[in-house]
XYZ file of C-alpha atoms in Angstrom:
355
model
C -3.550 23.955 -22.516
C -6.028 26.300 -24.220
C -8.515 28.569 -22.461
C -11.536 26.577 -23.654
C -10.277 23.472 -21.868
C -9.522 25.465 -18.722
C -13.104 26.784 -18.739
C -14.471 23.246 -19.097
C -12.363 22.063 -16.162
C -13.678 24.981 -14.097
C -17.230 24.042 -15.126
C -16.667 20.426 -14.047
C -15.260 21.409 -10.659
C -18.027 23.941 -10.086
C -20.516 21.140 -10.662
C -18.651 19.067 -8.048
C -19.125 21.908 -5.570
C -22.838 22.192 -6.376
C -23.398 18.447 -6.004
C -21.630 18.455 -2.647
C -23.705 21.326 -1.273
C -26.961 19.842 -2.601
C -26.339 16.417 -1.047
C -27.558 16.983 2.513
C -26.619 13.507 3.740
C -23.535 13.100 1.617
C -20.025 11.748 1.589
C -18.865 15.191 2.601
C -20.553 15.151 6.017
C -17.415 13.697 7.569
C -15.290 16.462 6.058
C -17.605 19.158 7.398
C -17.946 17.702 10.891
C -14.573 15.998 11.273
C -13.840 17.650 14.574
C -16.898 16.077 16.214
C -16.482 12.485 15.106
C -13.850 9.924 16.049
C -12.276 8.390 12.954
C -13.341 4.825 13.603
C -14.717 2.428 11.007
C -18.264 2.335 12.399
C -18.582 6.117 12.356
C -17.250 6.447 8.829
C -19.474 3.663 7.501
C -22.494 5.420 8.948
C -21.563 8.742 7.441
C -20.609 7.818 3.917
C -22.308 4.767 2.430
C -23.043 1.093 2.880
C -20.102 0.036 0.707
C -17.032 1.910 1.934
C -14.822 -0.006 -0.473
C -16.546 1.936 -3.275
C -16.271 5.213 -1.398
C -15.821 8.285 -3.561
C -13.157 6.707 -5.774
C -16.112 6.137 -8.078
C -16.863 9.852 -7.745
C -17.830 10.982 -11.230
C -15.883 14.240 -11.085
C -12.527 12.774 -10.073
C -13.132 9.958 -12.561
C -13.653 12.444 -15.386
C -10.492 14.310 -14.381
C -8.545 11.052 -14.574
C -9.955 10.231 -18.024
C -9.114 13.726 -19.243
C -5.544 13.474 -17.946
C -5.035 10.318 -19.997
C -5.784 12.272 -23.174
C -3.227 15.033 -22.584
C 0.371 15.329 -23.705
C 3.138 15.343 -21.080
C 3.402 19.142 -21.259
C -0.364 19.610 -21.033
C -0.588 17.128 -18.146
C 1.899 19.125 -16.078
C -0.068 22.333 -16.686
C -3.333 20.498 -15.985
C -2.124 19.242 -12.602
C -0.819 22.682 -11.649
C -4.250 24.074 -12.464
C -5.912 21.468 -10.240
C -3.527 22.229 -7.371
C -4.411 25.912 -7.624
C -7.984 25.010 -6.694
C -6.779 23.527 -3.397
C -4.857 26.713 -2.761
C -7.622 29.141 -3.655
C -10.957 27.351 -3.179
C -12.593 26.052 -0.029
C -15.464 24.114 -1.569
C -15.715 20.544 -0.272
C -16.747 19.131 -3.627
C -13.913 20.743 -5.556
C -11.242 19.879 -2.988
C -12.406 16.271 -2.742
C -12.530 15.819 -6.532
C -9.019 17.236 -6.953
C -7.631 15.315 -3.978
C -9.060 12.043 -5.242
C -7.591 12.689 -8.676
C -4.076 12.821 -7.214
C -4.689 9.931 -4.815
C -6.172 7.615 -7.422
C -3.486 8.360 -10.032
C -0.716 7.490 -7.569
C 0.411 11.102 -7.208
C -0.361 11.711 -3.549
C 3.264 12.814 -3.141
C 2.719 15.731 -5.532
C -0.391 16.700 -3.580
C 1.472 16.481 -0.248
C 4.284 18.674 -1.598
C 1.680 21.278 -2.530
C -0.013 21.107 0.868
C 3.352 21.557 2.604
C 4.075 24.601 0.463
C 0.595 26.091 0.797
C -0.324 25.361 4.408
C 2.038 27.819 6.066
C -0.277 29.658 8.413
C -3.674 29.694 10.095
C -5.152 32.116 7.539
C -4.725 29.845 4.494
C -5.573 26.429 5.845
C -9.188 25.807 4.795
C -8.824 23.919 1.521
C -5.634 22.147 2.663
C -7.373 20.841 5.781
C -10.263 19.549 3.664
C -7.763 17.856 1.354
C -6.023 16.191 4.311
C -9.369 14.914 5.627
C -10.170 13.505 2.183
C -6.798 11.717 2.141
C -7.619 10.223 5.553
C -10.905 8.834 4.250
C -9.115 7.276 1.291
C -6.462 5.803 3.593
C -9.182 4.214 5.677
C -11.187 2.699 2.873
C -8.738 2.168 0.029
C -5.325 1.556 1.665
C -4.350 -0.579 -1.330
C -3.729 2.524 -3.472
C -1.175 3.955 -1.024
C 2.364 2.612 -1.004
C 4.311 2.405 2.250
C 6.613 5.239 1.123
C 3.830 7.801 0.782
C 2.136 6.557 3.954
C 5.410 7.108 5.829
C 5.722 10.600 4.309
C 2.227 11.462 5.491
C 3.037 10.138 8.970
C 6.283 12.145 9.126
C 4.494 15.315 8.012
C 1.863 14.921 10.729
C 4.433 13.925 13.363
C 6.670 16.922 12.611
C 3.656 19.159 13.165
C 2.548 17.440 16.377
C 6.070 17.545 17.820
C 6.617 21.182 16.741
C 9.559 20.234 14.546
C 8.114 22.024 11.519
C 7.662 25.795 11.225
C 3.909 25.244 10.991
C 3.964 23.136 14.154
C 5.983 25.745 16.011
C 3.508 28.482 15.043
C 0.607 26.267 16.128
C 2.308 25.624 19.455
C 2.522 29.368 20.056
C -0.922 30.305 18.705
C -2.871 27.123 19.386
C -6.338 28.671 19.264
C -5.792 29.775 15.659
C -4.782 26.301 14.494
C -7.615 24.185 15.911
C -8.759 22.789 12.551
C -5.214 22.100 11.362
C -4.352 20.314 14.592
C -7.457 18.129 14.453
C -6.772 17.138 10.848
C -3.081 16.378 11.319
C -3.688 14.492 14.551
C -6.160 12.286 12.679
C -3.682 11.865 9.851
C -1.009 10.813 12.344
C -3.306 8.273 14.034
C -4.487 6.814 10.718
C -1.044 6.457 9.107
C 0.474 5.121 12.322
C -2.249 2.489 12.500
C -1.776 1.500 8.838
C 1.990 1.141 9.098
C 1.712 -0.773 12.373
C -0.741 -3.212 10.798
C 1.557 -3.617 7.809
C 4.535 -4.339 10.050
C 2.493 -6.817 12.087
C 1.480 -8.552 8.852
C 5.119 -8.707 7.769
C 6.055 -10.331 11.070
C 3.133 -12.741 10.786
C 4.242 -13.766 7.288
C 7.887 -14.247 8.334
C 9.217 -10.889 7.105
C 12.605 -11.509 5.542
C 14.717 -8.462 4.583
C 17.137 -10.588 2.532
C 14.280 -12.146 0.560
C 12.809 -8.705 -0.051
C 16.182 -7.529 -1.340
C 16.350 -10.546 -3.675
C 12.855 -9.784 -4.950
C 13.894 -6.205 -5.699
C 16.953 -7.534 -7.579
C 14.761 -9.846 -9.681
C 12.506 -6.914 -10.624
C 15.539 -4.758 -11.431
C 17.106 -7.474 -13.600
C 13.832 -8.200 -15.407
C 13.454 -4.552 -16.330
C 17.107 -3.931 -17.193
C 17.338 -6.974 -19.442
C 14.359 -5.754 -21.439
C 11.753 -8.365 -20.503
C 8.078 -7.233 -20.759
C 7.087 -4.962 -17.882
C 4.116 -7.157 -17.033
C 6.600 -9.637 -15.563
C 7.826 -7.255 -12.881
C 4.251 -6.016 -12.350
C 3.156 -9.639 -11.916
C 5.819 -10.262 -9.273
C 4.703 -7.212 -7.295
C 1.097 -8.374 -7.631
C 2.050 -11.809 -6.261
C 3.605 -10.200 -3.179
C 0.380 -8.284 -2.563
C -1.704 -11.436 -3.032
C 0.360 -13.455 -0.551
C 0.281 -10.663 2.052
C -3.466 -10.105 1.755
C -4.661 -13.724 1.370
C -6.576 -15.047 4.377
C -8.507 -18.086 3.114
C -7.472 -21.441 1.556
C -9.042 -20.431 -1.765
C -7.086 -17.167 -1.829
C -3.848 -19.041 -1.097
C -4.684 -21.295 -4.033
C -5.097 -18.159 -6.195
C -1.650 -17.021 -5.029
C -0.051 -20.243 -6.240
C -1.903 -20.064 -9.537
C -0.581 -16.511 -10.080
C 2.937 -17.681 -9.204
C 2.719 -20.514 -11.728
C 1.555 -18.084 -14.445
C 4.564 -15.869 -13.665
C 7.032 -18.762 -13.988
C 5.546 -19.797 -17.339
C 5.969 -16.319 -18.803
C 9.391 -15.897 -17.202
C 10.829 -19.151 -18.603
C 9.494 -18.332 -22.065
C 11.251 -14.946 -22.005
C 14.497 -16.513 -20.775
C 14.374 -19.094 -23.571
C 13.738 -16.411 -26.211
C 16.689 -14.400 -24.896
C 18.922 -17.423 -25.506
C 17.402 -18.323 -28.870
C 14.781 -15.976 -30.415
C 13.628 -18.792 -32.731
C 12.789 -21.196 -29.912
C 9.238 -22.488 -29.496
C 9.600 -23.248 -25.784
C 6.272 -23.116 -23.965
C 6.580 -22.154 -20.304
C 3.772 -24.555 -19.462
C 6.044 -27.483 -20.427
C 8.495 -27.468 -17.522
C 10.299 -30.606 -18.693
C 10.947 -29.201 -22.152
C 12.053 -25.852 -20.746
C 14.417 -27.513 -18.241
C 15.897 -29.707 -20.983
C 16.445 -26.656 -23.203
C 18.158 -24.778 -20.379
C 20.453 -27.754 -19.754
C 21.341 -28.019 -23.432
C 22.188 -24.326 -23.581
C 24.296 -24.703 -20.416
C 22.144 -22.237 -18.538
C 21.351 -24.717 -15.764
C 23.018 -27.771 -14.322
C 21.131 -31.070 -14.205
C 20.296 -30.626 -10.532
C 19.006 -27.077 -11.010
C 16.939 -28.172 -14.007
C 15.417 -30.925 -11.862
C 14.642 -28.356 -9.150
C 12.930 -26.149 -11.717
C 10.684 -29.062 -12.781
C 9.907 -30.040 -9.175
C 9.003 -26.460 -8.366
C 6.630 -26.359 -11.316
C 4.966 -29.629 -10.244
C 4.598 -28.276 -6.699
C 2.847 -25.134 -7.995
C 0.489 -27.237 -10.085
C -0.280 -30.116 -7.720
C -0.555 -28.119 -4.487
C -1.956 -24.974 -6.060
C -3.554 -24.593 -9.470
C -5.032 -28.104 -9.615
C -6.663 -27.776 -6.206
C -9.630 -25.824 -4.953
C -7.781 -24.856 -1.771
C -4.164 -24.432 -0.732
C -2.389 -23.857 2.559
C -0.862 -20.613 3.668
C 2.528 -22.290 4.117
C 2.391 -23.608 0.542
C 1.796 -20.131 -0.869
C 4.644 -18.613 1.162
C 7.105 -21.346 0.190
C 6.025 -21.119 -3.450
C 6.615 -17.375 -3.540
C 9.967 -17.556 -1.760
C 11.241 -20.367 -3.990
C 10.081 -18.511 -7.105
C 12.048 -15.416 -6.139
C 15.260 -17.338 -5.457
C 14.993 -19.590 -8.536
C 14.175 -16.588 -10.732
C 17.160 -14.668 -9.371
C 19.434 -17.660 -10.018
C 18.128 -18.144 -13.572
C 18.331 -14.495 -14.596
C 21.808 -14.137 -13.080
C 22.969 -17.181 -15.069
C 21.360 -15.692 -18.190
C 23.389 -12.512 -17.713
C 26.576 -14.528 -17.314
C 25.762 -16.596 -20.420
C 25.131 -13.481 -22.497
C 28.384 -11.875 -21.360
C 30.557 -14.947 -21.911
């Protein structure tokens, strides 16, 4: 990455710092006064803006950093991200730290950021920017939990818990010199509370939606098989999206949307299966009868399984797509049946190809 680009990045981040300091009633108030405010929804809403779902992830500086990253080569991107991390290590400005933090959060690289914080935050005398970054992560967790996977949320919880329980070197030092680590302790305690709350809610939702470890394992196998067999990646992305839709739906219209998304997945999936058997086929996934007949003729499915495939398709259409509203139970059954039927079909396809 050439020096001219580095100077432009510095200019952009400097502007982020200026904007933050100029904005007297800004999104950064919570970062500055975190120790005096409980991290509850009402407090945060009052401090940041009227639409917390839009909070800071529309920040122009982090958005520009993301757009720039998409224009870099793999080698340049690595150097670019190292440069951004250096600002968290060496700069205490709220605007700069927030812009950099949000870049990593919004690009799905919170793990890289956490690794850097763990490496950098090793004592009371170098904690300023890291603490600000942690507080920015907490705000994002509160208002955009959808961009954090459970794995990274668990990592954040473990990091905070190790500190609170004095299992980490940093936690042990803080236990001995508590007065020097006040800001760090406040930030990591808030991180622990926030991540614990998120994971507890997620687990409660899993229980409420009949969490099934075996079904989850089957879903992971379907995704693995789809990707290993060379099907378009949007199929596995679609299946993950369906899981999110079913978990988050809370109205009859949203459950109907779930079933519509499931039907769209099956259409694309059956078309790809048919093309794998015969690249010249004109099978349309929307025609369940024709697809089932084709699969029977190619000895992919038995008559009974072909009939089940058609019935499943009719169920998705009649109780989902063709209605304005659907029931929660319908959406759950539709998703579960889709996973198991898809696993059966793709396993049979593998066997057919290898025979």
